[in-house]
DNA sequence: CCGAATCCACAAGGATACTG
DNA sequence: CAGTATCCTTGTGGATTCGG
């Protein structure tokens, strides 16, 4: 039924209301971040990404790449050489995004311990028998 | 069977490699952002969130709230009044996160048009018959 | 009013095989 | 090398129902 060529993910949804949700919707993909940071160092090839991201499947990498390209975050360049060569590089806006993303990384780094602690406390709270809650 | 109480989403996965992926994993939930920004204005009640977020189901709101609480992003306060009352408020680290998230919003606002343009171009490119690509 | 339990639909994501 | 197509498992999220 030729929707395009691959099966294309969730497309766009009704995320117009919140621009943040919209950008997250682009970046929330399990692999989008990995691709963006990998490409931040400079142009990368398909297989480079495939090995760099560690865990991504061909299919998902392709899907992610397509989405990012469609949104103008990645620029795809094909070199019609004998062994096919394709390079992906960040667009200017994507470079900006990556920079912005760094502050998120920073936040995550700073609070990683707090989060772990909170989780442990929460889980412990729920794991014990309620009758223990009176302490002693 | 009794994993905890509800069915709990993907939990945590192997996102240790990338802290950014980890935080995104918390925030990437379709509703997490909405909850965080809604709670940023001050303590909010369950039904307030339910109406504010517009589109969220009871289940997803509960799940989102639980996850956020577990990660130490939300503080849940129960008032044992006759009509039960529960308030959710951001923790300090969550407030920081929301601030950081603003830069993402900013980015999204600035490039919303670029993204739309890019998408339109991409779709147009793929929609036309390939034989047209030679132009004239 | 707040939330948990169950059931169900769909889409994201993984494995594999095939192609240019 | 750089994808594409197909199959299948799992997660995600909605609707509904019941309880504190």
XYZ file of C-alpha atoms (C1' of nucleotides) in Angstrom:
312
model
C 0.000 0.000 0.000
C 3.054 2.192 -0.379
C 2.625 4.603 2.472
C 6.130 5.680 1.685
C 8.671 2.931 1.887
C 9.142 1.827 5.467
C 6.320 1.695 7.943
C 7.049 5.067 9.552
C 6.445 5.486 13.311
C 3.814 7.560 15.017
C 4.236 10.391 12.541
C 3.310 13.588 14.329
C 0.291 13.195 16.576
C -1.523 16.057 18.190
C 1.470 17.542 19.929
C 0.949 21.035 18.606
C -0.321 22.177 21.951
C 3.051 21.786 23.606
C 6.172 22.537 21.590
C 8.244 20.887 24.219
C 6.280 17.703 23.842
C 6.838 18.031 20.134
C 10.592 18.236 20.364
C 10.654 15.504 22.934
C 8.582 13.493 20.545
C 11.474 13.742 18.108
C 14.103 13.084 20.636
C 12.243 10.632 22.812
C 12.956 7.845 20.396
C 15.113 5.331 22.144
C 17.942 6.001 19.725
C 17.565 9.610 18.624
C 19.811 10.938 21.362
C 22.500 8.445 20.578
C 22.437 9.368 16.933
C 22.564 13.074 17.654
C 25.474 12.879 20.056
C 27.321 10.473 17.789
C 26.887 12.837 14.897
C 27.868 15.817 16.988
C 31.533 14.963 16.647
C 31.313 15.247 12.905
C 29.823 13.453 9.910
C 29.247 9.775 10.523
C 28.437 6.836 8.309
C 25.671 4.336 8.746
C 27.800 1.519 10.051
C 29.710 3.850 12.296
C 26.469 4.743 13.963
C 25.453 1.143 14.049
C 28.558 0.226 16.015
C 28.709 3.397 18.068
C 25.205 3.146 19.435
C 25.541 -0.405 20.594
C 22.235 -2.158 20.703
C 20.425 -0.496 17.855
C 19.104 -2.625 15.050
C 19.462 -1.775 11.400
C 15.791 -1.162 11.186
C 15.586 1.187 14.136
C 18.667 3.058 13.066
C 17.200 3.610 9.646
C 13.873 4.688 11.083
C 15.549 7.070 13.489
C 17.746 8.487 10.780
C 14.782 9.045 8.510
C 12.806 10.824 11.150
C 15.694 13.051 12.105
C 16.336 13.829 8.475
C 12.703 14.626 7.873
C 12.665 17.023 10.782
C 15.717 18.801 9.446
C 17.981 17.650 12.242
C 20.220 15.552 10.055
C 21.632 16.130 6.624
C 22.089 12.983 4.571
C 24.759 12.909 1.902
C 25.125 10.031 -0.514
C 28.392 9.402 -2.279
C 27.752 7.315 -5.406
C 30.990 5.453 -5.020
C 31.491 1.778 -5.708
C 31.064 0.761 -2.097
C 28.096 2.966 -1.292
C 28.889 5.652 1.206
C 26.389 7.751 3.112
C 27.236 10.434 5.593
C 25.025 11.990 8.189
C 25.813 15.304 9.771
C 23.966 17.580 12.126
C 22.275 20.639 10.774
C 22.818 23.921 12.565
C 19.591 23.645 14.454
C 20.467 20.140 15.536
C 23.825 21.344 16.798
C 21.950 23.889 18.865
C 19.688 21.193 20.148
C 22.606 19.034 21.182
C 24.064 21.962 23.056
C 20.788 22.469 24.832
C 20.627 18.791 25.567
C 23.905 19.130 27.429
C 22.163 21.016 30.196
C 19.863 18.056 30.570
C 22.879 15.792 30.816
C 24.283 18.103 33.388
C 21.114 17.949 35.416
C 21.008 14.189 35.140
C 24.611 13.912 36.265
C 24.051 16.132 39.250
C 20.940 14.331 40.404
C 21.686 10.801 39.389
C 22.447 9.899 42.974
C 19.348 11.623 44.301
C 17.204 9.747 41.847
C 18.729 6.418 42.775
C 18.244 7.171 46.447
C 14.669 8.205 45.935
C 13.923 5.092 43.971
C 15.475 2.839 46.575
C 13.476 4.535 49.323
C 10.274 4.325 47.334
C 10.772 0.663 46.541
C 11.717 -0.183 50.113
C 8.607 1.581 51.333
C 6.410 -0.491 49.090
C 8.220 -3.770 49.567
C 7.907 -4.068 53.339
C 4.802 -5.376 55.024
C 2.513 -2.459 55.917
C 2.421 -3.630 59.538
C 6.057 -2.651 59.797
C 5.313 0.957 59.040
C 4.919 1.779 62.742
C 8.628 1.220 63.138
C 9.729 0.724 66.724
C 1.480 -10.909 39.792
C 2.276 -8.405 42.491
C 5.254 -6.810 40.844
C 4.349 -3.855 42.960
C 0.753 -2.801 42.664
C 0.074 -1.494 39.196
C 1.749 -2.929 36.140
C 4.513 -0.315 36.034
C 6.003 0.674 32.647
C 9.451 -0.149 31.351
C 11.033 0.496 34.727
C 14.596 1.560 34.066
C 16.221 -0.494 31.329
C 19.887 -0.410 30.544
C 20.167 3.322 30.199
C 23.087 3.693 32.546
C 25.407 4.227 29.666
C 23.803 7.554 28.856
C 22.505 9.695 31.704
C 20.710 11.829 29.206
C 18.827 8.841 27.952
C 17.977 8.083 31.521
C 16.466 11.438 32.271
C 14.687 11.435 28.962
C 13.378 8.067 29.910
C 11.692 9.745 32.855
C 10.514 12.693 30.931
C 9.803 11.053 27.629
C 6.560 9.688 28.923
C 3.797 11.242 26.926
C 2.465 12.978 30.024
C 5.460 13.591 32.267
C 6.158 17.000 30.820
C 2.583 18.091 31.220
C 2.564 17.003 34.826
C 5.807 18.759 35.591
C 4.836 22.057 34.017
C 1.387 21.887 35.570
C 2.912 21.314 38.975
C 5.474 24.040 38.430
C 2.928 26.709 39.254
C 2.382 25.211 42.675
C 0.850 22.179 44.335
C -1.844 20.552 42.270
C -4.452 17.944 42.968
C -5.151 14.809 41.008
C -8.271 16.045 39.291
C -6.689 19.378 38.554
C -3.978 17.582 36.667
C -6.538 15.391 35.009
C -8.334 18.412 33.623
C -5.247 20.493 32.984
C -3.476 17.954 30.860
C -6.389 17.327 28.586
C -6.271 13.916 27.072
C -4.653 11.945 29.846
C -6.480 8.986 31.280
C -6.777 8.227 34.959
C -4.511 5.276 34.526
C -1.764 7.092 32.700
C -1.909 10.008 35.065
C -1.546 7.674 38.016
C 1.294 5.797 36.365
C 3.077 9.014 35.475
C 2.609 10.387 38.944
C 3.969 7.220 40.510
C 7.024 7.195 38.350
C 7.750 10.837 38.989
C 7.251 10.315 42.698
C 9.511 7.305 42.707
C 12.243 9.232 40.976
C 11.996 11.984 43.549
C 10.605 14.516 41.124
C 7.237 14.839 42.803
C 6.273 14.976 46.435
C 2.895 13.427 47.183
C 0.931 14.665 50.165
C -2.262 12.995 51.324
C -4.767 14.884 53.401
C -6.957 12.386 55.259
C -10.003 14.590 54.947
C -13.502 13.356 54.307
C -13.290 13.907 50.586
C -9.799 12.573 50.051
C -7.348 15.202 48.958
C -3.939 14.579 47.485
C -1.491 17.222 46.467
C 1.500 16.903 44.236
C 4.308 19.378 44.249
C 7.673 19.561 42.566
C 10.760 18.749 44.541
C 13.709 21.096 44.281
C 15.440 18.932 41.746
C 12.291 18.790 39.678
C 12.044 22.555 39.739
C 15.566 22.661 38.390
C 14.623 20.209 35.724
C 11.656 22.283 34.673
C 13.917 25.304 34.389
C 16.282 23.338 32.219
C 13.384 22.116 30.173
C 12.586 25.722 29.357
C 15.632 25.917 27.122
C 14.249 22.991 25.220
C 10.963 24.812 24.863
C 12.862 27.820 23.692
C 14.667 25.785 21.078
C 11.446 24.201 19.946
C 9.772 27.585 19.653
C 12.603 29.032 17.632
C 12.785 26.141 15.222
C 9.190 25.092 15.028
C 8.878 26.722 11.624
C 12.106 25.216 10.347
C 10.958 21.784 11.365
C 7.604 22.188 9.678
C 9.314 23.425 6.525
C 11.755 20.572 6.539
C 9.015 18.062 6.984
C 6.954 19.499 4.180
C 9.969 19.466 1.873
C 10.844 15.927 2.815
C 7.306 14.682 2.292
C 6.973 16.504 -1.003
C 10.229 14.996 -2.174
C 9.018 11.506 -1.449
C 5.487 11.989 -2.689
C 6.271 12.945 -6.269
C 6.964 10.362 -8.919
C 10.720 9.718 -9.167
C 10.585 10.320 -12.920
C 9.927 13.975 -12.179
C 13.255 14.372 -10.470
C 14.951 15.208 -13.783
C 12.901 18.395 -13.887
C 13.362 20.258 -17.218
C -12.147 12.559 45.182
C -8.218 9.417 44.401
C -6.716 5.437 42.628
C -6.167 0.343 41.711
C -7.414 -4.037 38.678
C -8.587 -5.973 34.474
C -9.083 -6.181 29.510
C -7.900 -4.779 25.031
C -5.838 -2.319 20.800
C -2.121 -0.585 18.605
C 2.407 0.836 17.673
C 7.406 0.646 18.947
C 10.996 -2.107 18.644
C 13.932 -6.572 17.756
C 15.491 -10.613 14.560
C 16.191 -12.131 10.318
C 16.505 -12.453 5.293
C 17.063 -10.127 1.063
C 18.753 -6.317 -2.273
C 21.339 -2.596 -4.993
C 28.208 -0.658 2.607
C 23.593 0.851 3.295
C 19.497 -0.033 3.479
C 14.479 -2.522 2.850
C 10.625 -5.902 3.896
C 8.458 -9.260 6.907
C 7.388 -11.492 11.134
C 6.765 -11.427 16.006
C 7.212 -9.898 20.916
C 6.665 -6.441 24.030
C 5.407 -2.100 25.870
C 2.315 1.743 26.001
C -1.816 3.636 26.612
C -7.230 3.784 26.507
C -11.869 2.150 28.465
C -14.147 0.389 32.035
C -15.095 -1.239 36.586
C -14.558 -1.503 41.426
C -12.828 0.128 46.165
C -11.046 3.379 49.944
